XYZ file of C-alpha atoms in Angstrom:
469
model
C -2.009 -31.190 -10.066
C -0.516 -27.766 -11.298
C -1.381 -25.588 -8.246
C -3.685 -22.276 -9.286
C -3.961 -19.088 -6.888
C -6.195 -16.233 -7.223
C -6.145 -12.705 -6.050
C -9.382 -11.550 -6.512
C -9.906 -7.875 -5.374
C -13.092 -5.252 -5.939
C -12.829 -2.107 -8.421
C -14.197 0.174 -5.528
C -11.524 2.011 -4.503
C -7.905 2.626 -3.949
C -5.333 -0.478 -3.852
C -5.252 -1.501 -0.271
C -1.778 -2.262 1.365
C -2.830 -5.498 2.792
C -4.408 -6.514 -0.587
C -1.230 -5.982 -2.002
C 0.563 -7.976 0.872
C -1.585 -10.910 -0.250
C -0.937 -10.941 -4.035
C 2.347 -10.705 -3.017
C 1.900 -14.366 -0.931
C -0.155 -15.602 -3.807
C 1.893 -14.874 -6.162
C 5.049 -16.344 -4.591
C 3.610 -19.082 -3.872
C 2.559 -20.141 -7.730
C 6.292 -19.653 -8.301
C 7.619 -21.649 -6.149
C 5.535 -24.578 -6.904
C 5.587 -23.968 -10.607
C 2.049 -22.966 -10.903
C -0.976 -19.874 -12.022
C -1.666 -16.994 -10.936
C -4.961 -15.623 -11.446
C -6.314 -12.482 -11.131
C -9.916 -11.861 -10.970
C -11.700 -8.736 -10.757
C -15.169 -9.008 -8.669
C -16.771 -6.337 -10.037
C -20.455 -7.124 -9.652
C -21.496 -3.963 -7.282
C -21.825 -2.118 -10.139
C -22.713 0.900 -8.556
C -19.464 1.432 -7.070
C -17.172 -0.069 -9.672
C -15.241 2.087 -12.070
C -12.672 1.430 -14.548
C -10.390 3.548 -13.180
C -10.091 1.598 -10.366
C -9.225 -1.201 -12.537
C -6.779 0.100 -14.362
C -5.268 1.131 -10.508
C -5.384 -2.429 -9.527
C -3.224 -3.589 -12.604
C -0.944 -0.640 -12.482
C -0.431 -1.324 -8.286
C 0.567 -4.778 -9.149
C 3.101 -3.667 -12.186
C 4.521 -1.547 -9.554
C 5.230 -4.441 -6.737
C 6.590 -6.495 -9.552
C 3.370 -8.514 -10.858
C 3.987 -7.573 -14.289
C 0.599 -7.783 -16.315
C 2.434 -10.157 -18.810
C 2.488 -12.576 -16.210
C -0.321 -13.954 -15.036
C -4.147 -15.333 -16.362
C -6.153 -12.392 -16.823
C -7.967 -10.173 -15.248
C -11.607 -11.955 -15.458
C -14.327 -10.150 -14.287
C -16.373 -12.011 -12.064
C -19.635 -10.076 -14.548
C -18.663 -12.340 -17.210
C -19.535 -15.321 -14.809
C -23.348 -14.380 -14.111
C -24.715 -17.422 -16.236
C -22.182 -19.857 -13.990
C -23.758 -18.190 -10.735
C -27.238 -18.543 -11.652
C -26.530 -22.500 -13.087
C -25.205 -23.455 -9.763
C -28.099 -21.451 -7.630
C -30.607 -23.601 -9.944
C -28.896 -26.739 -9.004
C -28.829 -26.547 -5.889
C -32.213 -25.741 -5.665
C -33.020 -28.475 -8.062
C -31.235 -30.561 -5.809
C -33.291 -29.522 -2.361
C -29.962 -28.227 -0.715
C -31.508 -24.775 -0.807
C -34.912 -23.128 -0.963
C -36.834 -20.143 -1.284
C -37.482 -17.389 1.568
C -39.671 -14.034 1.665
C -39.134 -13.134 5.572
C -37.941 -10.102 5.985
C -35.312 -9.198 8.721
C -38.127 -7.460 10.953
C -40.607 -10.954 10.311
C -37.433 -12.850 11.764
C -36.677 -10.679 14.382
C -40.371 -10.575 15.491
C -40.452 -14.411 15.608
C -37.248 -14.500 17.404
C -37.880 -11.785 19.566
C -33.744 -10.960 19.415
C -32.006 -8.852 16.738
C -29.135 -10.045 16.954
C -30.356 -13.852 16.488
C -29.657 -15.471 12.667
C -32.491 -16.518 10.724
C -34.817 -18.906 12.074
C -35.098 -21.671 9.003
C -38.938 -20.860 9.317
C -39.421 -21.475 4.985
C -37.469 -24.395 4.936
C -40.288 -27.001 4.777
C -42.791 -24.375 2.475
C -41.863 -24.987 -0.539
C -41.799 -21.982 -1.991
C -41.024 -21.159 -5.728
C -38.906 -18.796 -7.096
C -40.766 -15.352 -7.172
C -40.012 -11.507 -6.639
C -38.789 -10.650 -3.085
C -37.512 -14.469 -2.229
C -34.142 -15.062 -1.638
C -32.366 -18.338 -1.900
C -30.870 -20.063 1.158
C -28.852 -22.711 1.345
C -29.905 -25.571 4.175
C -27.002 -26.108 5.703
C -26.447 -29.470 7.543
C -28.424 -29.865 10.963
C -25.720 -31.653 12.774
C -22.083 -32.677 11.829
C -18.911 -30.245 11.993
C -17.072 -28.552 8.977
C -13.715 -28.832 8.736
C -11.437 -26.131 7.588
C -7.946 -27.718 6.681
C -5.859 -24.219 6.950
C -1.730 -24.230 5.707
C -1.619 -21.413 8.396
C -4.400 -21.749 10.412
C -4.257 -25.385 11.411
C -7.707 -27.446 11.383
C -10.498 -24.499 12.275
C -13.309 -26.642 13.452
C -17.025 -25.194 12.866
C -20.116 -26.549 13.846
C -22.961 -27.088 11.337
C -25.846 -26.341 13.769
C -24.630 -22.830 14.650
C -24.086 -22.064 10.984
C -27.405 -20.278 9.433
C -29.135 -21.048 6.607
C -27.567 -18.921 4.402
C -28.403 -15.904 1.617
C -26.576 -17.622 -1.615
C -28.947 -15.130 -4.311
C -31.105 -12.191 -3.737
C -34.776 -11.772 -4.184
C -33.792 -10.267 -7.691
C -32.246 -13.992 -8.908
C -28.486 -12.398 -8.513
C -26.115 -14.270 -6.495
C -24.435 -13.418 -3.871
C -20.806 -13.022 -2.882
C -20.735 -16.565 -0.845
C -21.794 -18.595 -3.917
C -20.098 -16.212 -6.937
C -16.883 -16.856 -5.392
C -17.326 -20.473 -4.768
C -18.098 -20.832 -8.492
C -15.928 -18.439 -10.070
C -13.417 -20.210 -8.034
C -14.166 -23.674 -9.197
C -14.949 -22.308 -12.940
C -10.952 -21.157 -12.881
C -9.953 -24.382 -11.323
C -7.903 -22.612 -8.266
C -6.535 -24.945 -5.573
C -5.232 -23.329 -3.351
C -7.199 -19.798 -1.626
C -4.472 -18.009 -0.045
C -6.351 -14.454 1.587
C -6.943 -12.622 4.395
C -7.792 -13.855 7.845
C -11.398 -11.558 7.835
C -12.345 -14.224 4.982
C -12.022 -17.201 7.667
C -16.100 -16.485 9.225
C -17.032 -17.230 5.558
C -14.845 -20.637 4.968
C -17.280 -23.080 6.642
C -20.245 -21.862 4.234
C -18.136 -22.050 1.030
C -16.777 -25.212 2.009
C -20.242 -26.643 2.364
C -21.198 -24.949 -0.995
C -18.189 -26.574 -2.576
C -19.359 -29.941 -0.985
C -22.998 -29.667 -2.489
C -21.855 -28.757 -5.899
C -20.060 -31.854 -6.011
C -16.157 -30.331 -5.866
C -13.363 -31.077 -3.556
C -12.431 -27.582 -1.681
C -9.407 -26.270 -2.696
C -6.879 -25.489 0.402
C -7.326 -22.752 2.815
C -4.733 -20.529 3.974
C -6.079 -17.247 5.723
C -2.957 -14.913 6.761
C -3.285 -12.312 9.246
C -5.286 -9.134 9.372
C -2.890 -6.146 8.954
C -3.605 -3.369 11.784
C -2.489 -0.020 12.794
C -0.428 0.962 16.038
C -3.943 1.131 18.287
C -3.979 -2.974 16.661
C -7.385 -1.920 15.128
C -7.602 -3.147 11.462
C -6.654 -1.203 8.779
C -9.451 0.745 7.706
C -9.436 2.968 4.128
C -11.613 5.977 6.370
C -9.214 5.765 9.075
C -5.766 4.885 7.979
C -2.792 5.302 5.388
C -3.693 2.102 3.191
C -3.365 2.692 -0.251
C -0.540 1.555 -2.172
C -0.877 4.403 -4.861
C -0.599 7.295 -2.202
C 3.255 5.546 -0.546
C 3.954 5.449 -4.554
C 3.276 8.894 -4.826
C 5.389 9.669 -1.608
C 8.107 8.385 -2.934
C 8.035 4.614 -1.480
C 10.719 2.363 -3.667
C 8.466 -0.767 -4.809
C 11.552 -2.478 -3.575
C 11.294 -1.406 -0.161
C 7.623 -1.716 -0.051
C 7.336 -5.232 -1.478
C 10.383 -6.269 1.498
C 8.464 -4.685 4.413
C 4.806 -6.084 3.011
C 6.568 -9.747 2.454
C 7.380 -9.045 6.999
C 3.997 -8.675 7.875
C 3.434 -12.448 9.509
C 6.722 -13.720 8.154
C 10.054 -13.238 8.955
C 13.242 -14.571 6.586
C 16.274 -16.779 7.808
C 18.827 -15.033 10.495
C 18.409 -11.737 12.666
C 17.683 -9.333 9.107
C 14.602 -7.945 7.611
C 16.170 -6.220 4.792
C 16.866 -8.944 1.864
C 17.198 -9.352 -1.817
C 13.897 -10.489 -3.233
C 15.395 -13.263 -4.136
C 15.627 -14.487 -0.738
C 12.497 -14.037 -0.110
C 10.869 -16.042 -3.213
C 12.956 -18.811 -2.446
C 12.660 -18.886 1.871
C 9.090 -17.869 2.436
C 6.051 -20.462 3.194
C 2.832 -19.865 4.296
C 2.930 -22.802 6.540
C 5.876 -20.282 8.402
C 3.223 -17.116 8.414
C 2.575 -16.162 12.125
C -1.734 -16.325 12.522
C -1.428 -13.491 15.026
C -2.598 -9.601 13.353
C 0.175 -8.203 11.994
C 1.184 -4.592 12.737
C 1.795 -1.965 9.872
C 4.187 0.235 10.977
C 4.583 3.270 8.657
C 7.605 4.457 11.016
C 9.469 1.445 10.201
C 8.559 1.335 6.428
C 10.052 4.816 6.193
C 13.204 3.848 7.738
C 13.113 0.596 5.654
C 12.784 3.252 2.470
C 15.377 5.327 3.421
C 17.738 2.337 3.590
C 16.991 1.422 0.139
C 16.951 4.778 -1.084
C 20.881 5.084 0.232
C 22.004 1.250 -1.592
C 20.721 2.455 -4.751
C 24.010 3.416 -7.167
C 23.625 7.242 -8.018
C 22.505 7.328 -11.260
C 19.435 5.038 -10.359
C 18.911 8.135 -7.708
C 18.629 10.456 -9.836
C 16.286 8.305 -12.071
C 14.546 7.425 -9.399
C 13.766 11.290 -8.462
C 12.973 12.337 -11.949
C 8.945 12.312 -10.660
C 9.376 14.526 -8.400
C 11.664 16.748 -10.301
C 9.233 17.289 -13.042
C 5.903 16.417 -11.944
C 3.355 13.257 -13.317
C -0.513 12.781 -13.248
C -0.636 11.938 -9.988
C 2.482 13.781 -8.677
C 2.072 17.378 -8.513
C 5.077 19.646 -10.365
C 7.771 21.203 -8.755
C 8.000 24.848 -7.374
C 10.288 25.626 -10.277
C 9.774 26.210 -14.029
C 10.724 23.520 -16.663
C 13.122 26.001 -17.721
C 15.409 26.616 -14.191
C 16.052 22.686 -13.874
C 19.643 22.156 -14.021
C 20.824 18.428 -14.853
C 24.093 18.559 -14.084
C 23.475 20.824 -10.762
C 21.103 18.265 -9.650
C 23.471 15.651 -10.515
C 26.371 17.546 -8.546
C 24.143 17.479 -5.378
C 22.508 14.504 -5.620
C 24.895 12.209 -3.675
C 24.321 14.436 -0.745
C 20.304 14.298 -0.953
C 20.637 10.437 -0.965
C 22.090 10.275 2.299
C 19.760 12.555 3.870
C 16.203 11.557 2.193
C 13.797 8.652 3.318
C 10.995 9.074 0.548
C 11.852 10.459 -3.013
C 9.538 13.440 -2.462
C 11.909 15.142 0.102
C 14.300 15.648 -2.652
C 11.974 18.632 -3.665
C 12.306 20.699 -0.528
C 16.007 19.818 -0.692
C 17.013 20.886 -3.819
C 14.406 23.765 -4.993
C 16.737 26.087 -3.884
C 18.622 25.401 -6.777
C 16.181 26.056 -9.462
C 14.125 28.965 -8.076
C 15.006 32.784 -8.496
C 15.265 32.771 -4.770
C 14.380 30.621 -2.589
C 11.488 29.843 -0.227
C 11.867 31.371 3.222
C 10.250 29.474 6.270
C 9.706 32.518 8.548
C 10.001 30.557 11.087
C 13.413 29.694 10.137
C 13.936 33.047 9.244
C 12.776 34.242 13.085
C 15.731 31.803 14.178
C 18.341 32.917 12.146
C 18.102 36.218 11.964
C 18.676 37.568 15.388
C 20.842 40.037 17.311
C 24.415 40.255 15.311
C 23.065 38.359 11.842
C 22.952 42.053 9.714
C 26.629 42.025 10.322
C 27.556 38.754 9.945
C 26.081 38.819 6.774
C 27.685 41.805 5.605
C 31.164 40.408 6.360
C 30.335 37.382 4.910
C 29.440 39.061 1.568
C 32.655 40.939 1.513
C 34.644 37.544 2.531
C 32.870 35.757 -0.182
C 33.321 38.485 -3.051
C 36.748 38.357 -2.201
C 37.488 34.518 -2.902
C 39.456 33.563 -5.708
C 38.345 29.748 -5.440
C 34.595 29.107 -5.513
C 34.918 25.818 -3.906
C 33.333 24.486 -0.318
C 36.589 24.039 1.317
C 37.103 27.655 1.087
C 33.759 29.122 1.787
C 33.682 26.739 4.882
C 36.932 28.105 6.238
C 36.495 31.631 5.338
C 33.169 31.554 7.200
C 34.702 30.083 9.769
C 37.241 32.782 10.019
C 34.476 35.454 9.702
C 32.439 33.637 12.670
C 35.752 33.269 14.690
C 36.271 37.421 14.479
C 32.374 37.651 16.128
C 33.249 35.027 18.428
C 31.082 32.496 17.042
C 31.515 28.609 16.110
C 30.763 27.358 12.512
C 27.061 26.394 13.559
C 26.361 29.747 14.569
C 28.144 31.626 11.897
C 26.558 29.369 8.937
C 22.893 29.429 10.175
C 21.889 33.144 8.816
C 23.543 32.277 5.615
C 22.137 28.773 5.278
C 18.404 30.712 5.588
C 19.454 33.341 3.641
C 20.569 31.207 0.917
C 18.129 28.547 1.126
C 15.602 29.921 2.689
C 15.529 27.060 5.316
C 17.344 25.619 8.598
C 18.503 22.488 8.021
C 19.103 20.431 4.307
C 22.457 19.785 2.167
C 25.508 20.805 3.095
C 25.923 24.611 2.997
C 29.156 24.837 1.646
C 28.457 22.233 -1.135
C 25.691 23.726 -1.995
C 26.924 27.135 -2.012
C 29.618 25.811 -4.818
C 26.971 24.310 -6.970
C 24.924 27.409 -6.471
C 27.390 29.720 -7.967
C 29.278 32.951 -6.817
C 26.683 35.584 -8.121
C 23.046 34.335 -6.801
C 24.812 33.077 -3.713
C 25.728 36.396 -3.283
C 22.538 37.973 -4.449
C 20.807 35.699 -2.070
C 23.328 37.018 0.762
C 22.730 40.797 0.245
C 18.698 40.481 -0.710
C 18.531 38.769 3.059
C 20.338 42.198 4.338
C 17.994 44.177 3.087
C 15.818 42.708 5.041
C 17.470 43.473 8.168
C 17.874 46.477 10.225
């Protein structure tokens, strides 16, 4: 048997972190046992599909490494409408479901309870098909359904408690329950790997598999991926889409590491592996059932840690985004024209240390590239007290003065300018730090100040005077 996987997500919205975190399982899991991954679009709510959001689906997946070169499709789960409404005939045909006009109020009137499940009361009424009857599948009046899970164990469900189930609308068009089951069997996938909030459905599409006369293909339901209150994600509530931590300036790298940790741990007391590793250690009889907690704390720090392995020329690739601007990340502060190259390149080694997403390279570096640079008043407020107008002004004359432009001297003649004033280094550099870069904290002054140059740094210097008393 060559094993098939799906992932099989909805063009409604944004790419959803722990949608991602389950291709990712799925499509491990083909590779290691030599098999197909399939991806299938379900795009039948056609008033909240769009193409866009299909084309953000595929381009997610490129971007964790599921090139679209590599793998059987997309299929749209549209194309499949004549393979729905076949199956809902036969079983129909075949007395394993029937027609049903009660409404929900009809059923709740009869049971007296709204939150009882339907009632069977059409089940013996023979009714034909007809506008406003749904179909509903008669599910088995005694007898247990088995769920044979590779994570999960053996989920036991019993038949009674199970309701007679919606499996197509009053319209003819079939539901989600029995679309999947046959879209599933059409593709010939044998193994389901997805998420634990799936696992409440199982039991019905087992039994749907059953009547149509296929063996079920093998569960595995991993676990629901929750926020620090260990409420489920939620796209209203949380951080979840893939595209926006792109955008930030998440490596694919990092992201693909932490997502692969979320219910699974590799060999040994590490987190932080080579892919590698992880195609060749993980199994999803290994995943831990219990909700797994996205930490976006720890995924920074896991970011910032791949950020600093990366050589220095991948870096500064790696920046170029940011540096220049995309579609869907917005442009610098600076014009095409002030970029430097080689003064990014000069500073870049000290931004790698210091950054934990690829967009903070833009607050560190602008000063660079602007006319002059973008004061924080607040920083400004901090710097600039009692003593500063002076400093400044000695620092200005210190600086003219230097016949080598390099940090080792600007650090100890500022040093020596501080010392007359009866200040430390961290005293003496803040005002000129602010002045210079408009900010508190970032690079290293005195590097910076070399790759800045002798005339704007003093320009910068004697502009901030100015605006002193």
């Amino acid at each position: 048997m060559t094993v098939r996987v799906r992932f099989a997500p909805s063009p409604t919205g944004m790419f959803h972190v722990g949608g991602a975190r389950s291709a990712l399982q799925n499509w491990i899991y083909a590779k290691q046992q030599g098999g197909v991954f399939v991806l299938r679009i379900e795009d039948t709510d056609a008033a909240r599909n769009k193409p866009e959001w299909t084309e953000g689906i595929l381009s997610a997946l490129d971007w964790i490494g599921i090139a679209r070169d590599s793998y059987e499709g997309p299929h749209f789960q549209s194309s499949y409408a004549g393979e729905h409404r076949a199956a809902a005939q036969r079983l129909f045909e075949a007395g394993q479901a029937y027609y049903c006009d009660c409404t929900r109020d009809a059923v709740q009137a009869r049971t007296g309870s709204q939150y009882q499940g339907y009632d069977g009361f059409c089940r013996d009424r023979g009714l034909t098909p007809g506008e406003g009857r749904a179909l509903r599948f008669r599910t088995p009046d005694s007898g247990e359904t088995v769920v044979v899970d590779l994570i999960r164990g053996e989920p036991t469900f019993e038949n009674k408690l199970i309701e007679d189930f919606v499996i197509a609308r009053g319209d003819g068009s079939p539901v989600f329950l029995l679309a999947n089951v046959v879209d599933d069997m059409t593709m010939g996938i044998t193994h389901v790997i997805r998420a634990e909030e799936h696992l409440p459905n199982t039991p019905k599409q087992q039994l749907l598999w059953d009547a149509l006369g296929v063996t079920p293909p093998i569960w595995a339901h991993v676990p629901v991926v929750v926020n620090e209150k260990r409420q489920k994600l939620s796209k209203r509530r949380d951080k979840v889409a893939l595209e926006a931590f792109r955008d930030e300036g998440y490596l694919a790298a990092a992201m693909r590491n932490y997502l692969m940790l979320l219910g699974w741990a590799p060999s040994g007391d590490r987190e932080i592996v080579p892919w590698s590793v992880i195609e060749e250690e993980f199994r999803l009889a290994e995943v831990n059932p219990s909700p797994a907690f996205f930490d976006e704390k720890k995924l920074r720090a896991f970011n910032g840690d791949y950020i600093r392995a990366l050589p220095v020329d991948e870096f500064v690739a790696a920046c170029q985004p940011w540096l220049t601007g995309t579609d869907t990340i917005a442009p610098p502060p600076w014009q095409p024209e002030e970029f430097d190259a080689d003064a990014f390149a000069a500073v870049a080694p000290l931004a790698q240390t210091r950054i934990a997403v690829l967009s903070e390279i833009v607050p560190n570096v602008d000063f660079l590239f602007l006319a002059s640079p973008l004061i924080d008043e607040a920083a400004w407020a901090k710097a600039m007290k009692e003593g500063a107008a002076e400093l400044l002004d000695a620092a200005v004359a210190a600086f003219a003065a230097l016949e080598s432009w390099t940090a080792d001297s600007l650090k100890s003649t500022l040093e020596a300018v501080g010392a007359e004033r009866g200040l430390k280094l961290g005293k003496a550099q803040a005002p000129v730090r602010v002045a210079v870069t408009g900010r508190t904290v970032g690079l290293p002054l005195f590097e910076s100040l070399e790759v800045l140059g002798r005339e704007r740094t003093l320009t910068r210097l004697r502009a901030a005077r100015l605006r002193l008393p």
